[in-house]
Each structure stands twice: as structure tokens, then as C-alpha cells.
PDB file of C-alpha atoms in Angstrom:
ATOM      1  CA  UNK A 109      -0.337  -6.650  19.425  1.00 97.00           C
ATOM      2  CA  UNK A 110       0.536  -3.955  16.929  1.00 97.00           C
ATOM      3  CA  UNK A 111      -2.389  -3.603  14.579  1.00 98.00           C
ATOM      4  CA  UNK A 112      -4.679  -1.359  12.600  1.00 98.00           C
ATOM      5  CA  UNK A 113      -8.330  -2.232  13.027  1.00 98.00           C
ATOM      6  CA  UNK A 114     -10.681  -0.937  10.376  1.00 98.00           C
ATOM      7  CA  UNK A 115     -14.421  -0.452  10.551  1.00 98.00           C
ATOM      8  CA  UNK A 116     -16.777  -2.897   8.932  1.00 98.00           C
ATOM      9  CA  UNK A 117     -18.124  -3.178   5.427  1.00 98.00           C
ATOM     10  CA  UNK A 118     -20.542  -0.520   4.244  1.00 98.00           C
ATOM     11  CA  UNK A 119     -23.329  -0.534   1.668  1.00 98.00           C
ATOM     12  CA  UNK A 120     -24.434   2.926   0.592  1.00 98.00           C
ATOM     13  CA  UNK A 121     -26.467   4.639  -2.099  1.00 98.00           C
ATOM     14  CA  UNK A 122     -25.064   7.192  -4.522  1.00 98.00           C
ATOM     15  CA  UNK A 123     -25.073  10.654  -3.016  1.00 98.00           C
ATOM     16  CA  UNK A 124     -24.837   9.447   0.573  1.00 98.00           C
ATOM     17  CA  UNK A 125     -22.021  10.399   2.886  1.00 98.00           C
ATOM     18  CA  UNK A 126     -19.710   7.989   4.648  1.00 98.00           C
ATOM     19  CA  UNK A 127     -16.849   7.916   7.099  1.00 98.00           C
ATOM     20  CA  UNK A 128     -14.753   4.827   7.693  1.00 98.00           C
ATOM     21  CA  UNK A 129     -12.210   4.417  10.424  1.00 98.00           C
ATOM     22  CA  UNK A 130      -8.842   2.900  11.225  1.00 98.00           C
ATOM     23  CA  UNK A 131      -7.806   2.463  14.861  1.00 98.00           C
ATOM     24  CA  UNK A 132      -4.188   1.890  15.739  1.00 98.00           C
ATOM     25  CA  UNK A 133      -3.186  -0.127  18.763  1.00 97.00           C
ATOM     26  CA  UNK A 134      -0.044  -1.556  20.279  1.00 97.00           C
ATOM     27  CA  UNK A 135       2.157   1.350  19.232  1.00 97.00           C
ATOM     28  CA  UNK A 136       2.418   5.117  19.579  1.00 97.00           C
ATOM     29  CA  UNK A 137      -0.268   6.270  17.150  1.00 97.00           C
ATOM     30  CA  UNK A 138       1.066   9.813  16.855  1.00 97.00           C
ATOM     31  CA  UNK A 139       4.568   8.610  15.947  1.00 96.00           C
ATOM     32  CA  UNK A 140       3.573   7.148  12.575  1.00 97.00           C
ATOM     33  CA  UNK A 141       1.781   8.579   9.589  1.00 97.00           C
ATOM     34  CA  UNK A 142      -1.250   6.748   8.223  1.00 98.00           C
ATOM     35  CA  UNK A 143      -2.080   6.488   4.535  1.00 98.00           C
ATOM     36  CA  UNK A 144      -5.212   5.300   2.796  1.00 98.00           C
ATOM     37  CA  UNK A 145      -5.005   3.018  -0.233  1.00 98.00           C
ATOM     38  CA  UNK A 146      -7.819   2.097  -2.606  1.00 98.00           C
ATOM     39  CA  UNK A 147      -8.217  -1.199  -4.389  1.00 98.00           C
ATOM     40  CA  UNK A 148     -11.102  -1.369  -6.826  1.00 98.00           C
ATOM     41  CA  UNK A 149     -12.566  -4.821  -7.546  1.00 97.00           C
ATOM     42  CA  UNK A 150      -9.995  -6.956  -9.332  1.00 95.00           C
ATOM     43  CA  UNK A 151      -7.618  -4.021  -9.694  1.00 97.00           C
ATOM     44  CA  UNK A 152      -4.350  -2.746  -8.259  1.00 97.00           C
ATOM     45  CA  UNK A 153      -3.375  -0.462  -5.390  1.00 98.00           C
ATOM     46  CA  UNK A 154      -3.854   3.310  -5.520  1.00 98.00           C
ATOM     47  CA  UNK A 155      -2.463   5.678  -2.905  1.00 97.00           C
ATOM     48  CA  UNK A 156      -5.069   8.238  -1.830  1.00 98.00           C
ATOM     49  CA  UNK A 157      -3.394  10.348   0.785  1.00 97.00           C
ATOM     50  CA  UNK A 158      -1.829  10.380   4.211  1.00 97.00           C
ATOM     51  CA  UNK A 159      -2.175  12.060   7.555  1.00 98.00           C
ATOM     52  CA  UNK A 160       0.235  12.806  10.351  1.00 97.00           C
ATOM     53  CA  UNK A 161      -1.891  12.001  13.427  1.00 97.00           C
ATOM     54  CA  UNK A 162       0.251  14.206  15.662  1.00 96.00           C
ATOM     55  CA  UNK A 163      -0.885  17.412  13.953  1.00 96.00           C
ATOM     56  CA  UNK A 164      -3.449  16.214  11.345  1.00 97.00           C
ATOM     57  CA  UNK A 165      -1.310  17.488   8.468  1.00 97.00           C
ATOM     58  CA  UNK A 166      -2.440  15.821   5.262  1.00 97.00           C
ATOM     59  CA  UNK A 167      -1.235  15.168   1.721  1.00 96.00           C
ATOM     60  CA  UNK A 168      -3.508  13.935  -1.039  1.00 97.00           C
ATOM     61  CA  UNK A 169      -2.956  12.275  -4.368  1.00 96.00           C
ATOM     62  CA  UNK A 170      -4.155  14.634  -7.116  1.00 95.00           C
ATOM     63  CA  UNK A 171      -6.504  11.856  -8.201  1.00 96.00           C
ATOM     64  CA  UNK A 172      -8.344  12.002  -4.881  1.00 97.00           C
ATOM     65  CA  UNK A 173      -7.890  15.629  -3.795  1.00 97.00           C
ATOM     66  CA  UNK A 174     -11.289  17.181  -3.306  1.00 96.00           C
ATOM     67  CA  UNK A 175     -13.121  13.849  -3.449  1.00 97.00           C
ATOM     68  CA  UNK A 176     -12.270  12.509  -0.003  1.00 98.00           C
ATOM     69  CA  UNK A 177     -11.197  13.911   3.342  1.00 98.00           C
ATOM     70  CA  UNK A 178      -8.661  12.296   5.627  1.00 98.00           C
ATOM     71  CA  UNK A 179      -8.720  13.161   9.298  1.00 98.00           C
ATOM     72  CA  UNK A 180      -7.604  11.784  12.632  1.00 98.00           C
ATOM     73  CA  UNK A 181      -8.484  11.906  16.307  1.00 98.00           C
ATOM     74  CA  UNK A 182      -5.291  11.256  18.196  1.00 97.00           C
ATOM     75  CA  UNK A 183      -7.137  11.033  21.504  1.00 97.00           C
ATOM     76  CA  UNK A 184      -8.642   7.739  20.352  1.00 98.00           C
ATOM     77  CA  UNK A 185      -5.818   6.678  18.000  1.00 98.00           C
ATOM     78  CA  UNK A 186      -8.102   6.668  15.000  1.00 98.00           C
ATOM     79  CA  UNK A 187      -7.784   7.871  11.439  1.00 98.00           C
ATOM     80  CA  UNK A 188     -10.729   8.441   9.127  1.00 98.00           C
ATOM     81  CA  UNK A 189     -11.530   8.521   5.464  1.00 98.00           C
ATOM     82  CA  UNK A 190     -14.748  10.253   4.482  1.00 98.00           C
ATOM     83  CA  UNK A 191     -16.879  11.100   1.501  1.00 98.00           C
ATOM     84  CA  UNK A 192     -19.582  13.747   1.344  1.00 98.00           C
ATOM     85  CA  UNK A 193     -21.297  12.325  -1.730  1.00 97.00           C
ATOM     86  CA  UNK A 194     -20.545   8.796  -2.802  1.00 98.00           C
ATOM     87  CA  UNK A 195     -20.546   7.575  -6.386  1.00 98.00           C
ATOM     88  CA  UNK A 196     -20.865   4.069  -7.739  1.00 98.00           C
ATOM     89  CA  UNK A 197     -17.244   4.351  -8.824  1.00 97.00           C
ATOM     90  CA  UNK A 198     -16.221   4.607  -5.148  1.00 98.00           C
ATOM     91  CA  UNK A 199     -17.024   0.916  -4.772  1.00 98.00           C
ATOM     92  CA  UNK A 200     -13.759  -0.590  -3.590  1.00 98.00           C
ATOM     93  CA  UNK A 201     -11.748  -2.003  -0.734  1.00 98.00           C
ATOM     94  CA  UNK A 202     -10.070   0.716   1.289  1.00 98.00           C
ATOM     95  CA  UNK A 203      -6.967  -0.022   3.326  1.00 98.00           C
ATOM     96  CA  UNK A 204      -5.285   2.087   5.926  1.00 98.00           C
ATOM     97  CA  UNK A 205      -1.547   1.564   6.167  1.00 98.00           C
ATOM     98  CA  UNK A 206       1.127   2.710   8.575  1.00 98.00           C
ATOM     99  CA  UNK A 207       4.259   4.343   7.222  1.00 97.00           C
ATOM    100  CA  UNK A 208       7.528   2.588   7.929  1.00 94.00           C
ATOM    101  CA  UNK A 209       9.895   4.172  10.437  1.00 92.00           C
ATOM    102  CA  UNK A 210      13.535   3.529   9.684  1.00 88.00           C
ATOM    103  CA  UNK A 211      16.211   2.563  12.180  1.00 86.00           C
ATOM    104  CA  UNK A 212      17.169   6.230  12.235  1.00 85.00           C
ATOM    105  CA  UNK A 213      13.578   6.985  13.259  1.00 85.00           C
ATOM    106  CA  UNK A 214      12.806   8.686   9.951  1.00 90.00           C
ATOM    107  CA  UNK A 215       9.346   8.064   8.540  1.00 92.00           C
ATOM    108  CA  UNK A 216       9.352   6.645   5.030  1.00 93.00           C
ATOM    109  CA  UNK A 217       6.830   6.622   2.218  1.00 96.00           C
ATOM    110  CA  UNK A 218       6.167   2.899   2.200  1.00 97.00           C
ATOM    111  CA  UNK A 219       4.033   0.807   4.487  1.00 98.00           C
ATOM    112  CA  UNK A 220       4.848  -1.897   6.999  1.00 97.00           C
ATOM    113  CA  UNK A 221       1.478  -2.411   8.659  1.00 98.00           C
ATOM    114  CA  UNK A 222      -1.881  -2.626   6.959  1.00 98.00           C
ATOM    115  CA  UNK A 223      -5.451  -2.812   8.184  1.00 98.00           C
ATOM    116  CA  UNK A 224      -7.645  -5.653   6.920  1.00 98.00           C
ATOM    117  CA  UNK A 225      -9.558  -3.281   4.697  1.00 98.00           C
ATOM    118  CA  UNK A 226     -13.059  -1.859   4.608  1.00 98.00           C
ATOM    119  CA  UNK A 227     -15.217  -2.862   1.670  1.00 98.00           C
ATOM    120  CA  UNK A 228     -17.393   0.004   0.487  1.00 98.00           C
ATOM    121  CA  UNK A 229     -20.192  -0.807  -1.921  1.00 98.00           C
ATOM    122  CA  UNK A 230     -22.119   2.035  -3.528  1.00 98.00           C
ATOM    123  CA  UNK A 231     -25.208   0.963  -5.401  1.00 97.00           C
ATOM    124  CA  UNK A 232     -28.675   2.261  -5.997  1.00 96.00           C
TER     125      UNK A 232
ATOM    126  CA  UNK B 212       4.036  11.972 -13.499  1.00 86.00           C
ATOM    127  CA  UNK B 213       6.341   9.008 -13.277  1.00 91.00           C
ATOM    128  CA  UNK B 214       4.689   5.803 -14.413  1.00 94.00           C
ATOM    129  CA  UNK B 215       5.581   2.375 -13.078  1.00 96.00           C
ATOM    130  CA  UNK B 216       5.222  -0.565 -15.457  1.00 97.00           C
ATOM    131  CA  UNK B 217       5.536  -4.134 -14.289  1.00 98.00           C
ATOM    132  CA  UNK B 218       6.209  -7.126 -16.465  1.00 98.00           C
ATOM    133  CA  UNK B 219       4.952  -9.629 -17.003  1.00 97.00           C
ATOM    134  CA  UNK B 220       1.364  -8.956 -15.966  1.00 98.00           C
ATOM    135  CA  UNK B 221       1.043 -12.589 -15.032  1.00 98.00           C
ATOM    136  CA  UNK B 222       3.210 -15.660 -15.007  1.00 97.00           C
ATOM    137  CA  UNK B 223       3.063 -19.286 -14.160  1.00 98.00           C
ATOM    138  CA  UNK B 224       6.041 -21.176 -12.806  1.00 98.00           C
ATOM    139  CA  UNK B 225       6.830 -24.484 -11.167  1.00 98.00           C
ATOM    140  CA  UNK B 226       7.745 -25.053  -7.539  1.00 98.00           C
ATOM    141  CA  UNK B 227      11.481 -24.614  -7.181  1.00 98.00           C
ATOM    142  CA  UNK B 228      11.804 -22.305 -10.180  1.00 98.00           C
ATOM    143  CA  UNK B 229      13.646 -19.026 -10.083  1.00 98.00           C
ATOM    144  CA  UNK B 230      11.141 -16.269 -10.768  1.00 98.00           C
ATOM    145  CA  UNK B 231      11.906 -12.698 -11.789  1.00 98.00           C
ATOM    146  CA  UNK B 232       9.442  -9.821 -11.930  1.00 98.00           C
ATOM    147  CA  UNK B 233      10.442  -6.508 -13.473  1.00 98.00           C
ATOM    148  CA  UNK B 234       9.359  -2.986 -12.629  1.00 98.00           C
ATOM    149  CA  UNK B 235      10.322  -0.090 -14.891  1.00 98.00           C
ATOM    150  CA  UNK B 236       9.995   3.582 -14.040  1.00 97.00           C
ATOM    151  CA  UNK B 237       9.377   6.126 -16.777  1.00 96.00           C
ATOM    152  CA  UNK B 238      12.041   8.336 -15.179  1.00 95.00           C
ATOM    153  CA  UNK B 239      14.865   7.642 -12.793  1.00 96.00           C
ATOM    154  CA  UNK B 240      13.871   7.130  -9.166  1.00 96.00           C
ATOM    155  CA  UNK B 241      17.258   6.198  -7.686  1.00 96.00           C
ATOM    156  CA  UNK B 242      16.527   3.326  -5.286  1.00 96.00           C
ATOM    157  CA  UNK B 243      13.223   4.655  -3.961  1.00 96.00           C
ATOM    158  CA  UNK B 244      11.310   1.477  -4.663  1.00 98.00           C
ATOM    159  CA  UNK B 245       9.383  -0.987  -2.524  1.00 98.00           C
ATOM    160  CA  UNK B 246       7.839  -4.362  -3.323  1.00 98.00           C
ATOM    161  CA  UNK B 247       4.672  -5.831  -1.819  1.00 98.00           C
ATOM    162  CA  UNK B 248       3.057  -9.242  -1.906  1.00 98.00           C
ATOM    163  CA  UNK B 249      -0.717  -9.570  -1.829  1.00 98.00           C
ATOM    164  CA  UNK B 250      -2.007 -13.104  -1.483  1.00 98.00           C
ATOM    165  CA  UNK B 251      -5.544 -13.796  -2.733  1.00 96.00           C
ATOM    166  CA  UNK B 252      -8.080 -12.193  -0.412  1.00 95.00           C
ATOM    167  CA  UNK B 253      -5.359 -10.885   1.878  1.00 97.00           C
ATOM    168  CA  UNK B 254      -3.717  -7.629   2.842  1.00 98.00           C
ATOM    169  CA  UNK B 255      -0.579  -6.358   1.053  1.00 98.00           C
ATOM    170  CA  UNK B 256       2.664  -7.224   2.791  1.00 98.00           C
ATOM    171  CA  UNK B 257       5.908  -5.271   2.532  1.00 98.00           C
ATOM    172  CA  UNK B 258       8.698  -7.455   1.153  1.00 98.00           C
ATOM    173  CA  UNK B 259      11.489  -5.116   0.128  1.00 98.00           C
ATOM    174  CA  UNK B 260      12.286  -1.414   0.416  1.00 97.00           C
ATOM    175  CA  UNK B 261      15.045   0.807  -0.874  1.00 97.00           C
ATOM    176  CA  UNK B 262      15.064  -1.507  -3.910  1.00 98.00           C
ATOM    177  CA  UNK B 263      17.058  -4.254  -2.225  1.00 98.00           C
ATOM    178  CA  UNK B 264      16.562  -4.234   1.554  1.00 97.00           C
ATOM    179  CA  UNK B 265      14.611  -7.217   2.814  1.00 98.00           C
ATOM    180  CA  UNK B 266      11.922  -6.375   5.334  1.00 97.00           C
ATOM    181  CA  UNK B 267      12.284  -8.145   8.663  1.00 96.00           C
ATOM    182  CA  UNK B 268      10.699 -11.585   8.668  1.00 97.00           C
ATOM    183  CA  UNK B 269      10.585 -11.990   4.900  1.00 98.00           C
ATOM    184  CA  UNK B 270      12.115 -15.251   3.642  1.00 98.00           C
ATOM    185  CA  UNK B 271      15.565 -14.926   2.153  1.00 98.00           C
ATOM    186  CA  UNK B 272      14.445 -16.484  -1.133  1.00 98.00           C
ATOM    187  CA  UNK B 273      13.066 -13.024  -1.951  1.00 98.00           C
ATOM    188  CA  UNK B 274      15.504 -10.425  -3.194  1.00 98.00           C
ATOM    189  CA  UNK B 275      15.378  -7.111  -4.980  1.00 98.00           C
ATOM    190  CA  UNK B 276      17.777  -5.252  -7.186  1.00 98.00           C
ATOM    191  CA  UNK B 277      18.033  -2.258  -9.460  1.00 98.00           C
ATOM    192  CA  UNK B 278      18.425   1.469  -9.449  1.00 98.00           C
ATOM    193  CA  UNK B 279      17.353   4.328 -11.646  1.00 97.00           C
ATOM    194  CA  UNK B 280      14.616   3.035 -13.924  1.00 97.00           C
ATOM    195  CA  UNK B 281      14.891  -0.756 -13.892  1.00 98.00           C
ATOM    196  CA  UNK B 282      14.183  -2.973 -10.915  1.00 98.00           C
ATOM    197  CA  UNK B 283      13.664  -6.668 -10.317  1.00 98.00           C
ATOM    198  CA  UNK B 284      12.084  -8.826  -7.658  1.00 98.00           C
ATOM    199  CA  UNK B 285      13.481 -12.339  -7.624  1.00 98.00           C
ATOM    200  CA  UNK B 286      12.224 -15.432  -5.892  1.00 98.00           C
ATOM    201  CA  UNK B 287      15.118 -17.840  -5.886  1.00 98.00           C
ATOM    202  CA  UNK B 288      13.092 -21.010  -5.403  1.00 98.00           C
ATOM    203  CA  UNK B 289       9.341 -20.663  -5.836  1.00 98.00           C
ATOM    204  CA  UNK B 290       7.193 -22.116  -3.074  1.00 98.00           C
ATOM    205  CA  UNK B 291       3.447 -22.847  -3.175  1.00 97.00           C
ATOM    206  CA  UNK B 292       2.794 -20.133  -0.576  1.00 97.00           C
ATOM    207  CA  UNK B 293       4.285 -17.523  -2.938  1.00 98.00           C
ATOM    208  CA  UNK B 294       1.157 -17.531  -5.080  1.00 98.00           C
ATOM    209  CA  UNK B 295       0.169 -13.877  -4.986  1.00 98.00           C
ATOM    210  CA  UNK B 296       0.089 -10.614  -6.860  1.00 98.00           C
ATOM    211  CA  UNK B 297       3.246  -8.565  -6.498  1.00 98.00           C
ATOM    212  CA  UNK B 298       3.320  -4.777  -6.665  1.00 98.00           C
ATOM    213  CA  UNK B 299       6.170  -2.336  -6.927  1.00 98.00           C
ATOM    214  CA  UNK B 300       5.792   1.146  -5.463  1.00 98.00           C
ATOM    215  CA  UNK B 301       7.908   4.194  -6.105  1.00 97.00           C
ATOM    216  CA  UNK B 302       8.353   6.883  -3.469  1.00 95.00           C
ATOM    217  CA  UNK B 303      11.124   9.128  -4.771  1.00 90.00           C
ATOM    218  CA  UNK B 304       9.057  12.285  -4.948  1.00 84.00           C
ATOM    219  CA  UNK B 305       6.827  11.906  -1.944  1.00 83.00           C
ATOM    220  CA  UNK B 306       4.020  12.595  -1.470  1.00 86.00           C
ATOM    221  CA  UNK B 307       3.697  11.374  -5.048  1.00 86.00           C
ATOM    222  CA  UNK B 308       3.360   7.629  -4.509  1.00 94.00           C
ATOM    223  CA  UNK B 309       2.639   5.292  -7.398  1.00 95.00           C
ATOM    224  CA  UNK B 310       2.159   1.539  -7.516  1.00 97.00           C
ATOM    225  CA  UNK B 311       2.811  -0.656 -10.491  1.00 97.00           C
ATOM    226  CA  UNK B 312      -0.163  -2.442 -11.977  1.00 98.00           C
ATOM    227  CA  UNK B 313       0.771  -5.748 -10.379  1.00 98.00           C
ATOM    228  CA  UNK B 314       2.132  -9.120 -11.478  1.00 98.00           C
ATOM    229  CA  UNK B 315       0.038 -12.186 -10.796  1.00 98.00           C
ATOM    230  CA  UNK B 316       2.124 -15.241  -9.972  1.00 98.00           C
ATOM    231  CA  UNK B 317       0.649 -18.732 -10.167  1.00 98.00           C
ATOM    232  CA  UNK B 318       2.007 -22.229  -9.760  1.00 97.00           C
ATOM    233  CA  UNK B 319       2.212 -24.319 -12.919  1.00 95.00           C
TER     234      UNK B 319
END
């Protein structure tokens, strides 16, 4: 089955570090980019950034540049989103999403496969 | 930055109704627009890309149209399982990706 499996919910304190994961299975992990999308409680979707797992090249939204780090380990088909110092405002659901590959095998900037999400709660 | 504005923010319609949701870009984005459906407590699902191309497996009652700055998502005959929040997403100047604020659709 083609899927993205995300790590479980996390409860952290402000200032702590965190890394969450997204493991792809059932497809060639290095053939598709992975993006991370934030959804704060009761709010909409925000694109954070993406990684090309084949070479770990990344792009970030200006809103998230410098606040998070996206990485990948292609040997285990896993992408990561990490924080070095969490804030209460980082409390949200975080989704990983696979970029769509067109019939001409071109990767697009929209998403056809999503993980179930990782809920991150930051509270003192 | 190009802003994406959806309208209405919420709506209530009856089963069988034709429903239209609008997404407006602050600048022209050609047809670089996708639509997603997010049911309550669920993961977003791609419905439409390139403004009007239906993603595989999506019911044909969903359709998209528009180009430039004005786009619409139409549900031709609303079904109970269509209760969800719908988001547009522009991708014309990748990696600058922006979602609309969402439209919450309920059954009357």
C-alpha cells in the first residue's frame, strides 16, 4: 500500500527540541518530493517547506525559514521536520504530503498523498 | 505575495443542491490552482488540479473552472459525505505555495 506514516503525537515544553518523522512506503521514496504542512487548531493549511529526498535539497516558506529544519534519510525512506527550540505557538497538527507526479513524470507543487498528521502540543 | 481569498467562509446547503465555492487570487496565476477537501478530523484530499482537472477517483459531481484570478469549485449535487472544509491552493510561483483560508460546507 502506498502510504506516508507519521510519528506519534508529542507533548513538549517551550524551549525543548523535537523531531517528527514521515516514512514513505509502497513507492519509490526518492522519486517524489515531500512537503510539510501546518494546521493550527481550528485553522487552515500552511505550507512550510519541501525536500527532495534524492539529494536533500530543500525549499522553505519565508514564514518558516529559520524556525524549522526539514531533512530526509533516503536509506530508510523517511523525512523529518525538526525544531531546536519549541514555542507554544508551534502547537499544531503537522502533515507530510507527497508531491504529485504528472503523467509526463514531472513533479508538481500540489499533493496527492498525505500522512495522517502528527499533533504537536507545546505547553509549560 | 499573492493572496488567495475564498468565499464564502462557510455555507449551508441541502442535499441535491448545486454548490459553488469561489477562490480569488490577488494577481493572475494562470491555471496553477488546486482544490482540496478536508473532512472533519481527516486528512486533506486532492480533488482538482490545474484549475479544472479532476484527480483520479474523485466523483464527477466535483468540477473546477477558472483562470487568471477567479476560480470556482462546483459540486453539482451535494451529498451528505461532502460535508467538509474546502481549500484552494495556488502554485504558480513555486516554491511559493499559498492556501486559501478555507470554506466550511455543511448540510442544511
